[in-house]
């Protein structure tokens, strides 16, 4: 029988972990969330504590105490995968808004929002310009009397429909784009990034422009918000300076009167109350983990955190690759670097995150670079130069096309024989659902256009350089 692995969390990360354990012959036991969160719902199993066993330095085993229907039980596990993510506890920063306690209208976190009907004819203030806040505001714009979004720092707002009508992630998240970002001088890379973000509309004109536009913060995906702003059904305001009994005063001096409801789309915080702080330490909304997964100072690497990072890419393949690596480490087929090397890597990555994402985005990471890092530990990273020599057709699709999860099933543990064909036919499957009315042949993106860009950009760089000297 394989090692017993406790999986805490029954979401996407938990399912990915269960699958990886089963693929490698381990025995997973899944527990749901660690506790009742904010009184919003209750789970059948409460994880009370996760403690090292007395012989942990030799066995790497854990004592886990759970509670179900008032009855406590304890069990021994060979490893623990924490899959509760970072969207756990609703963040309500009441102390940041003077006078909020005086406000007589209704206040609640976006997590409690269910449907727009009850807001018919209401005046609603949404605090937060993230994905949740924008989704709620645009939906309410069809029923509420007036909707205002208050934003502290602004956001890039992207469309799901990208160049020539193709899905944004299949056009934007490519190895070629990552290569340009990492290879071009910072001044050109920043210019190119802001040009892409402003391709659909000028954010300055809509009051959405981020305070530091060059930071690669997670953008907002909302196709409706710009149209709502144009039509006047949603307005954008700066941060709230103070509340009164019935209104909000913004930092620009304007006032939103007779507010019926304030919805705080202000994100979430996270914690691991079932763990001793010496195992996973949290400081300034940041947890020290090697590659966002492994506590670096454990005597035995039998604990991993899955799904904690946030990247500009799909969550499911990210958690899948994290779980695949974690399971290999638990099995003993992969080894981690020394504690010193892991801590040095953590410090180096922290500096890079500050440059690209800023101080408020401590769990943010670049999708392709991060996936390649994880894949390299288990031998699942595609060798692009070798592919160009041995399989040019596949290499062009891998490098210039979408970085789909099939790329990490070409080689290594979990290799899938159908991965090559899945990559070469991914555009066929993407376009087929849209061809409900056949008009000509499906038009796939031209990979040669990317090659043209590859030669045009150096010429552009040289022209800029000559113009400056």
Coordinates of C-alpha atoms in Angstrom, one line a residue:
X1 CA 0.0 0.0 0.0
X2 CA 1.3 3.5 -0.9
X3 CA 1.9 6.3 1.6
X4 CA -1.1 7.9 3.2
X5 CA -1.5 11.5 2.2
X6 CA -3.9 14.0 3.9
X7 CA -5.4 16.5 1.5
X8 CA -6.9 19.6 3.2
X9 CA -9.3 21.3 0.8
X10 CA -11.8 19.9 -1.6
X11 CA -11.6 22.5 -4.4
X12 CA -9.6 22.6 -7.7
X13 CA -6.3 22.2 -5.8
X14 CA -7.6 19.3 -3.8
X15 CA -8.9 17.5 -6.8
X16 CA -5.6 17.9 -8.6
X17 CA -3.8 16.6 -5.6
X18 CA -6.0 13.5 -5.4
X19 CA -5.4 12.8 -9.0
X20 CA -1.7 13.1 -8.7
X21 CA -1.6 10.8 -5.6
X22 CA -3.7 8.1 -7.4
X23 CA -1.5 8.3 -10.5
X24 CA 1.6 7.7 -8.4
X25 CA 0.1 4.9 -6.2
X26 CA -0.3 7.0 -3.0
X27 CA -3.4 6.7 -0.8
X28 CA -5.1 10.2 -0.5
X29 CA -7.7 11.1 2.2
X30 CA -9.5 14.4 1.5
X31 CA -10.8 16.7 4.2
X32 CA -12.8 19.8 3.3
X33 CA -12.1 23.3 4.6
X34 CA -10.3 23.7 7.8
X35 CA -13.2 25.6 9.6
X36 CA -16.4 27.4 9.4
X37 CA -15.6 30.6 7.4
X38 CA -17.3 33.8 8.5
X39 CA -20.5 32.0 9.4
X40 CA -21.3 31.7 5.7
X41 CA -21.4 27.9 5.7
X42 CA -20.3 24.9 7.7
X43 CA -18.5 21.8 6.6
X44 CA -18.9 18.3 7.8
X45 CA -15.3 17.8 8.8
X46 CA -13.2 20.3 10.8
X47 CA -9.4 19.9 10.7
X48 CA -8.5 20.9 14.3
X49 CA -4.7 20.4 14.2
X50 CA -1.8 19.1 12.1
X51 CA 1.2 18.3 14.3
X52 CA 4.6 16.7 13.7
X53 CA 4.9 13.2 15.3
X54 CA 7.6 12.8 17.9
X55 CA 9.8 10.9 15.4
X56 CA 9.1 13.4 12.6
X57 CA 12.8 14.0 11.9
X58 CA 13.1 10.3 10.9
X59 CA 9.6 9.4 9.7
X60 CA 8.3 12.7 8.4
X61 CA 4.8 11.7 9.6
X62 CA 2.0 13.9 10.9
X63 CA -0.7 13.6 13.6
X64 CA -4.0 15.0 12.3
X65 CA -7.0 15.6 14.5
X66 CA -10.4 16.1 13.0
X67 CA -13.9 16.8 14.3
X68 CA -17.1 15.5 12.8
X69 CA -20.5 16.0 14.4
X70 CA -18.9 16.9 17.7
X71 CA -16.7 13.8 17.7
X72 CA -12.9 14.1 17.5
X73 CA -10.6 11.6 15.8
X74 CA -6.9 11.3 15.2
X75 CA -4.9 9.6 12.5
X76 CA -1.4 9.3 11.3
X77 CA -0.4 10.4 7.8
X78 CA 2.8 10.2 5.9
X79 CA 2.3 13.5 4.2
X80 CA 0.0 16.5 4.1
X81 CA -1.1 18.6 1.1
X82 CA -2.7 21.9 2.1
X83 CA -5.1 22.9 -0.7
X84 CA -7.2 25.6 0.9
X85 CA -5.9 28.4 -1.5
X86 CA -5.6 32.1 -0.6
X87 CA -9.3 33.1 -1.1
X88 CA -10.4 31.9 2.4
X89 CA -11.4 34.7 4.8
X90 CA -13.4 37.7 3.4
X91 CA -11.4 40.9 4.0
X92 CA -13.5 43.7 5.4
X93 CA -11.1 46.6 6.1
X94 CA -13.6 48.6 8.1
X95 CA -10.8 50.5 9.9
X96 CA -9.7 52.0 6.6
X97 CA -13.0 53.9 6.2
X98 CA -13.7 56.5 8.8
X99 CA -17.3 56.9 9.7
X100 CA -18.4 53.5 8.4
X101 CA -19.9 52.6 11.7
X102 CA -22.2 55.6 11.4
X103 CA -23.5 54.4 8.0
X104 CA -27.1 53.3 8.2
X105 CA -27.3 51.4 4.9
X106 CA -26.5 47.8 4.4
X107 CA -22.8 46.7 4.2
X108 CA -21.5 43.3 3.2
X109 CA -18.6 41.5 1.5
X110 CA -18.9 40.5 -2.2
X111 CA -18.9 36.9 -1.1
X112 CA -22.4 37.3 0.2
X113 CA -23.7 38.7 -3.1
X114 CA -26.1 36.3 -4.8
X115 CA -28.4 38.0 -7.4
X116 CA -29.2 41.5 -8.6
X117 CA -33.0 41.4 -8.3
X118 CA -33.2 42.7 -4.7
X119 CA -31.2 45.8 -5.7
X120 CA -33.8 47.1 -8.1
X121 CA -34.0 50.9 -7.8
X122 CA -31.2 51.0 -5.2
X123 CA -28.2 53.2 -5.1
X124 CA -25.1 51.0 -4.7
X125 CA -21.5 51.7 -4.0
X126 CA -19.0 48.9 -4.8
X127 CA -15.6 49.3 -3.2
X128 CA -12.9 47.5 -5.2
X129 CA -12.0 47.4 -8.9
X130 CA -11.1 43.7 -9.0
X131 CA -12.9 41.0 -11.0
X132 CA -15.6 40.5 -8.3
X133 CA -16.3 44.2 -8.0
X134 CA -16.5 44.8 -11.7
X135 CA -18.7 41.7 -12.3
X136 CA -21.1 42.7 -9.6
X137 CA -21.2 46.4 -10.7
X138 CA -21.9 45.6 -14.3
X139 CA -24.7 43.1 -13.4
X140 CA -26.3 45.6 -11.0
X141 CA -26.2 48.3 -13.7
X142 CA -29.2 46.6 -15.3
X143 CA -31.4 46.8 -12.2
X144 CA -30.0 49.4 -9.7
X145 CA -30.8 53.1 -10.0
X146 CA -27.1 54.0 -9.8
X147 CA -23.9 52.1 -9.4
X148 CA -20.5 53.6 -8.5
X149 CA -17.2 51.7 -8.2
X150 CA -14.6 53.2 -5.8
X151 CA -11.0 52.3 -6.7
X152 CA -7.9 53.0 -4.6
X153 CA -5.3 52.4 -7.3
X154 CA -7.1 51.6 -10.6
X155 CA -6.8 48.4 -12.7
X156 CA -6.1 47.3 -16.3
X157 CA -9.4 46.0 -17.7
X158 CA -9.0 43.4 -20.4
X159 CA -11.4 41.8 -22.8
X160 CA -11.7 38.0 -23.1
X161 CA -11.8 38.6 -26.8
X162 CA -8.3 39.4 -28.0
X163 CA -6.7 40.2 -31.4
X164 CA -8.9 39.2 -34.4
X165 CA -11.5 37.8 -32.0
X166 CA -9.4 35.0 -30.6
X167 CA -9.5 34.1 -26.9
X168 CA -7.2 36.4 -25.0
X169 CA -5.3 33.7 -23.1
X170 CA -4.5 31.7 -26.3
X171 CA -3.0 34.8 -27.9
X172 CA -1.4 36.5 -24.9
X173 CA 0.0 33.7 -22.8
X174 CA 2.6 32.3 -25.2
X175 CA 6.3 31.5 -24.9
X176 CA 7.0 34.1 -27.5
X177 CA 5.4 36.8 -25.5
X178 CA 7.2 35.7 -22.4
X179 CA 10.5 35.6 -24.3
X180 CA 10.0 39.2 -25.4
X181 CA 9.1 40.4 -21.9
X182 CA 12.2 38.8 -20.4
X183 CA 14.6 39.7 -23.2
X184 CA 13.7 43.3 -24.1
X185 CA 15.1 46.3 -22.1
X186 CA 12.8 47.3 -19.3
X187 CA 11.8 50.6 -21.0
X188 CA 10.7 48.8 -24.2
X189 CA 9.1 45.9 -22.3
X190 CA 7.0 48.4 -20.2
X191 CA 6.0 50.4 -23.3
X192 CA 5.0 47.2 -25.1
X193 CA 3.0 46.0 -22.1
X194 CA 1.1 49.2 -21.7
X195 CA 0.4 49.4 -25.4
X196 CA -1.2 45.9 -25.2
X197 CA -3.3 46.8 -22.1
X198 CA -4.5 50.0 -23.9
X199 CA -5.2 48.2 -27.2
X200 CA -9.0 48.1 -26.6
X201 CA -9.5 51.5 -25.1
X202 CA -7.5 54.3 -23.3
X203 CA -7.8 53.6 -19.6
X204 CA -7.1 57.3 -18.8
X205 CA -10.3 58.3 -20.5
X206 CA -12.4 55.9 -18.4
X207 CA -10.9 56.7 -15.0
X208 CA -9.4 53.2 -14.8
X209 CA -5.7 53.8 -15.3
X210 CA -3.6 52.1 -12.6
X211 CA -1.4 54.4 -10.5
X212 CA 1.6 52.3 -11.6
X213 CA 0.7 51.0 -15.0
X214 CA 3.9 49.1 -15.7
X215 CA 3.4 46.7 -12.8
X216 CA 2.2 43.3 -14.0
X217 CA -0.7 43.1 -11.5
X218 CA -3.5 40.7 -12.2
X219 CA -5.8 42.5 -14.7
X220 CA -9.6 42.6 -14.5
X221 CA -11.4 40.6 -17.2
X222 CA -14.7 42.3 -18.0
X223 CA -16.1 42.9 -21.5
X224 CA -19.1 45.0 -20.3
X225 CA -17.5 47.6 -18.0
X226 CA -16.3 50.0 -20.6
X227 CA -19.7 50.0 -22.3
X228 CA -21.4 50.6 -18.9
X229 CA -19.1 53.6 -18.2
X230 CA -19.8 55.0 -21.7
X231 CA -23.6 54.6 -21.1
X232 CA -23.4 56.1 -17.6
X233 CA -24.8 53.1 -15.8
X234 CA -21.6 52.6 -13.9
X235 CA -19.3 55.5 -12.7
X236 CA -15.7 55.2 -11.4
X237 CA -14.6 57.2 -8.4
X238 CA -11.4 57.4 -6.3
X239 CA -11.0 55.9 -2.8
X240 CA -13.6 56.7 -0.1
X241 CA -12.2 59.3 2.3
X242 CA -15.1 59.0 4.8
X243 CA -18.7 57.8 5.3
X244 CA -21.6 59.6 6.8
X245 CA -24.9 58.2 7.9
X246 CA -26.2 58.1 4.3
X247 CA -23.3 59.0 1.9
X248 CA -19.7 58.5 0.9
X249 CA -17.2 61.3 0.5
X250 CA -14.4 60.5 -2.0
X251 CA -10.9 61.7 -2.0
X252 CA -11.6 64.1 -4.9
X253 CA -14.2 65.9 -2.7
X254 CA -17.3 64.6 -4.5
X255 CA -20.1 62.9 -2.6
X256 CA -22.4 60.0 -3.4
X257 CA -25.6 60.7 -1.6
X258 CA -28.5 58.5 -0.3
X259 CA -26.6 55.2 -0.6
X260 CA -28.7 52.1 0.0
X261 CA -25.9 49.5 0.0
X262 CA -22.1 49.2 0.1
X263 CA -20.5 46.1 -1.2
X264 CA -16.9 45.5 -0.3
X265 CA -15.1 43.7 -3.1
X266 CA -11.9 43.9 -1.1
X267 CA -10.5 40.5 -1.5
X268 CA -9.5 37.8 1.0
X269 CA -6.9 36.9 3.6
X270 CA -5.6 33.5 4.5
X271 CA -4.3 31.6 7.5
X272 CA -3.6 28.1 8.7
X273 CA -5.1 28.0 12.2
X274 CA -4.6 24.2 12.4
X275 CA -0.8 24.6 12.0
X276 CA 1.8 25.7 14.4
X277 CA 3.3 29.0 13.2
X278 CA 6.8 27.5 13.3
X279 CA 5.9 25.3 10.3
X280 CA 4.5 27.9 8.0
X281 CA 5.2 31.5 8.9
X282 CA 3.2 34.4 7.5
X283 CA 4.6 38.0 7.4
X284 CA 3.1 41.0 5.7
X285 CA 0.6 38.9 3.8
X286 CA 3.4 36.7 2.5
X287 CA 4.2 33.1 3.4
X288 CA 7.8 31.8 3.0
X289 CA 7.5 28.8 0.7
X290 CA 10.0 27.4 -1.8
X291 CA 8.4 27.9 -5.3
X292 CA 5.2 28.8 -3.4
X293 CA 4.8 25.1 -2.4
X294 CA 7.3 23.7 0.2
X295 CA 8.1 25.1 3.7
X296 CA 11.9 25.3 3.3
X297 CA 13.0 24.4 6.9
X298 CA 11.1 21.2 7.5
X299 CA 13.4 18.3 8.5
X300 CA 11.4 16.1 6.0
X301 CA 9.7 17.5 2.9
X302 CA 6.3 15.8 3.6
X303 CA 4.2 18.9 3.6
X304 CA 3.2 21.0 0.5
X305 CA 0.9 23.9 -0.1
X306 CA -1.0 23.5 -3.4
X307 CA -2.9 26.4 -5.2
X308 CA -1.5 29.2 -3.1
X309 CA 0.2 31.2 -5.9
X310 CA -1.7 33.4 -8.4
X311 CA -0.6 33.6 -12.0
X312 CA -1.8 35.2 -15.1
X313 CA -2.9 31.9 -16.4
X314 CA -5.2 29.0 -15.8
X315 CA -5.5 27.7 -12.3
X316 CA -6.2 24.0 -13.0
X317 CA -2.9 23.3 -14.9
X318 CA -0.9 25.3 -12.3
X319 CA -2.3 23.3 -9.4
X320 CA -1.9 20.1 -11.4
X321 CA 1.8 20.7 -12.0
X322 CA 2.3 21.7 -8.4
X323 CA 0.7 18.5 -7.2
X324 CA 2.7 16.3 -9.6
X325 CA 5.9 17.7 -8.3
X326 CA 4.8 17.5 -4.6
X327 CA 3.9 13.9 -5.0
X328 CA 7.2 13.0 -6.6
X329 CA 9.0 14.7 -3.6
X330 CA 6.8 12.8 -1.2
X331 CA 7.5 9.5 -2.9
X332 CA 11.2 10.3 -2.8
X333 CA 11.8 10.2 -6.6
X334 CA 12.6 14.0 -6.5
X335 CA 14.7 15.8 -3.9
X336 CA 14.6 19.4 -2.8
X337 CA 17.7 21.6 -2.8
X338 CA 19.4 22.5 0.5
X339 CA 17.7 24.8 3.0
X340 CA 20.3 27.5 2.1
X341 CA 19.6 27.2 -1.6
X342 CA 15.9 27.3 -1.1
X343 CA 16.0 30.4 1.1
X344 CA 18.3 32.1 -1.4
X345 CA 15.8 31.3 -4.2
X346 CA 12.9 32.6 -2.1
X347 CA 14.8 35.9 -1.5
X348 CA 15.7 36.2 -5.2
X349 CA 12.1 35.6 -6.2
X350 CA 10.8 38.1 -3.7
X351 CA 13.0 40.8 -5.3
X352 CA 11.7 39.9 -8.8
X353 CA 8.1 40.0 -7.6
X354 CA 8.5 43.5 -6.2
X355 CA 9.8 44.7 -9.6
X356 CA 7.1 43.1 -11.7
X357 CA 4.0 43.0 -9.4
X358 CA 4.6 45.5 -6.6
X359 CA 4.3 45.0 -2.8
X360 CA 0.6 44.2 -2.7
X361 CA 0.8 41.2 -5.0
X362 CA 2.9 38.8 -2.9
X363 CA 1.3 35.6 -4.3
X364 CA 1.5 36.8 -8.0
X365 CA 3.8 35.0 -10.4
X366 CA 4.5 34.8 -14.1
X367 CA 2.6 31.8 -15.5
X368 CA 5.0 30.3 -18.1
X369 CA 8.2 31.0 -16.2
X370 CA 6.7 29.4 -13.1
X371 CA 5.3 26.4 -14.9
X372 CA 8.7 25.8 -16.6
X373 CA 10.4 26.0 -13.2
X374 CA 8.1 23.4 -11.7
X375 CA 8.2 21.1 -14.8
X376 CA 12.0 21.2 -14.8
X377 CA 12.1 19.5 -11.4
X378 CA 10.2 16.4 -12.7
X379 CA 11.6 16.4 -16.2
X380 CA 8.3 17.6 -17.8
X381 CA 9.6 20.9 -19.3
X382 CA 9.6 20.8 -23.1
X383 CA 13.0 21.3 -24.7
X384 CA 12.2 24.0 -27.3
X385 CA 15.6 24.0 -29.2
X386 CA 15.5 20.2 -29.4
X387 CA 11.9 20.3 -30.7
X388 CA 12.9 22.8 -33.5
X389 CA 15.5 20.3 -34.6
X390 CA 13.4 17.1 -34.3
X391 CA 9.8 18.3 -34.7
X392 CA 9.6 21.8 -36.2
X393 CA 5.8 21.7 -36.7
X394 CA 5.3 21.0 -33.0
X395 CA 8.0 23.4 -32.0
X396 CA 6.3 26.4 -33.8
X397 CA 3.0 25.6 -32.1
X398 CA 4.6 25.2 -28.7
X399 CA 6.7 28.4 -28.9
X400 CA 4.4 30.8 -30.8
X401 CA 1.0 29.2 -29.9
X402 CA -0.9 29.0 -26.7
X403 CA 1.0 27.5 -23.7
X404 CA -1.6 24.9 -23.1
X405 CA -1.2 22.3 -20.3
X406 CA -0.6 19.6 -23.0
X407 CA 3.0 21.0 -23.2
X408 CA 3.8 19.6 -19.8
X409 CA 2.5 16.1 -20.7
X410 CA 5.0 15.7 -23.7
X411 CA 7.7 14.2 -21.5
X412 CA 8.4 13.2 -17.9
X413 CA 6.2 11.5 -15.3
X414 CA 2.6 11.5 -16.4
X415 CA 3.6 11.7 -20.1
X416 CA 0.6 11.4 -22.4
X417 CA 1.0 9.9 -25.8
X418 CA -1.8 12.1 -27.2
X419 CA -0.2 15.4 -26.1
X420 CA 1.5 16.1 -29.4
X421 CA -1.7 15.7 -31.4
X422 CA -3.7 17.7 -28.8
X423 CA -1.3 20.6 -29.2
X424 CA -1.4 20.5 -33.0
X425 CA -5.3 20.4 -33.1
X426 CA -6.0 22.8 -30.2
X427 CA -7.2 25.6 -32.5
X428 CA -9.6 23.2 -34.2
X429 CA -11.3 22.4 -30.9
X430 CA -11.3 26.1 -29.9
X431 CA -13.1 27.3 -33.1
X432 CA -15.5 24.4 -33.6
X433 CA -18.1 25.5 -30.9
X434 CA -18.3 28.9 -32.6
X435 CA -19.1 27.4 -36.0
X436 CA -22.8 26.9 -35.4
X437 CA -23.4 28.9 -38.6
X438 CA -20.8 27.8 -41.2
X439 CA -19.4 30.7 -43.2
X440 CA -16.3 29.7 -45.1
X441 CA -13.5 27.8 -43.4
X442 CA -12.3 28.4 -39.9
X443 CA -9.5 31.0 -39.7
X444 CA -6.7 30.0 -37.4
X445 CA -4.1 32.5 -36.2
X446 CA -1.0 32.9 -38.5
X447 CA 2.1 31.7 -36.7
X448 CA 4.3 33.4 -39.3
X449 CA 3.0 36.8 -38.0
X450 CA 4.9 36.0 -34.8
X451 CA 8.0 35.3 -36.8
X452 CA 7.7 38.7 -38.5
X453 CA 7.4 40.4 -35.0
X454 CA 10.5 38.6 -34.0
X455 CA 12.5 40.3 -36.7
X456 CA 10.6 43.7 -36.6
X457 CA 11.2 44.3 -32.8
X458 CA 15.1 44.3 -33.0
X459 CA 14.8 46.8 -35.9
X460 CA 12.4 48.9 -33.7
X461 CA 14.9 48.7 -30.8
X462 CA 17.8 49.9 -33.0
X463 CA 15.7 52.7 -34.4
X464 CA 14.7 53.9 -30.9
X465 CA 18.4 53.7 -29.8
X466 CA 19.6 55.7 -32.8
X467 CA 16.9 58.3 -32.2
X468 CA 18.1 58.8 -28.6
X469 CA 21.8 59.2 -29.3

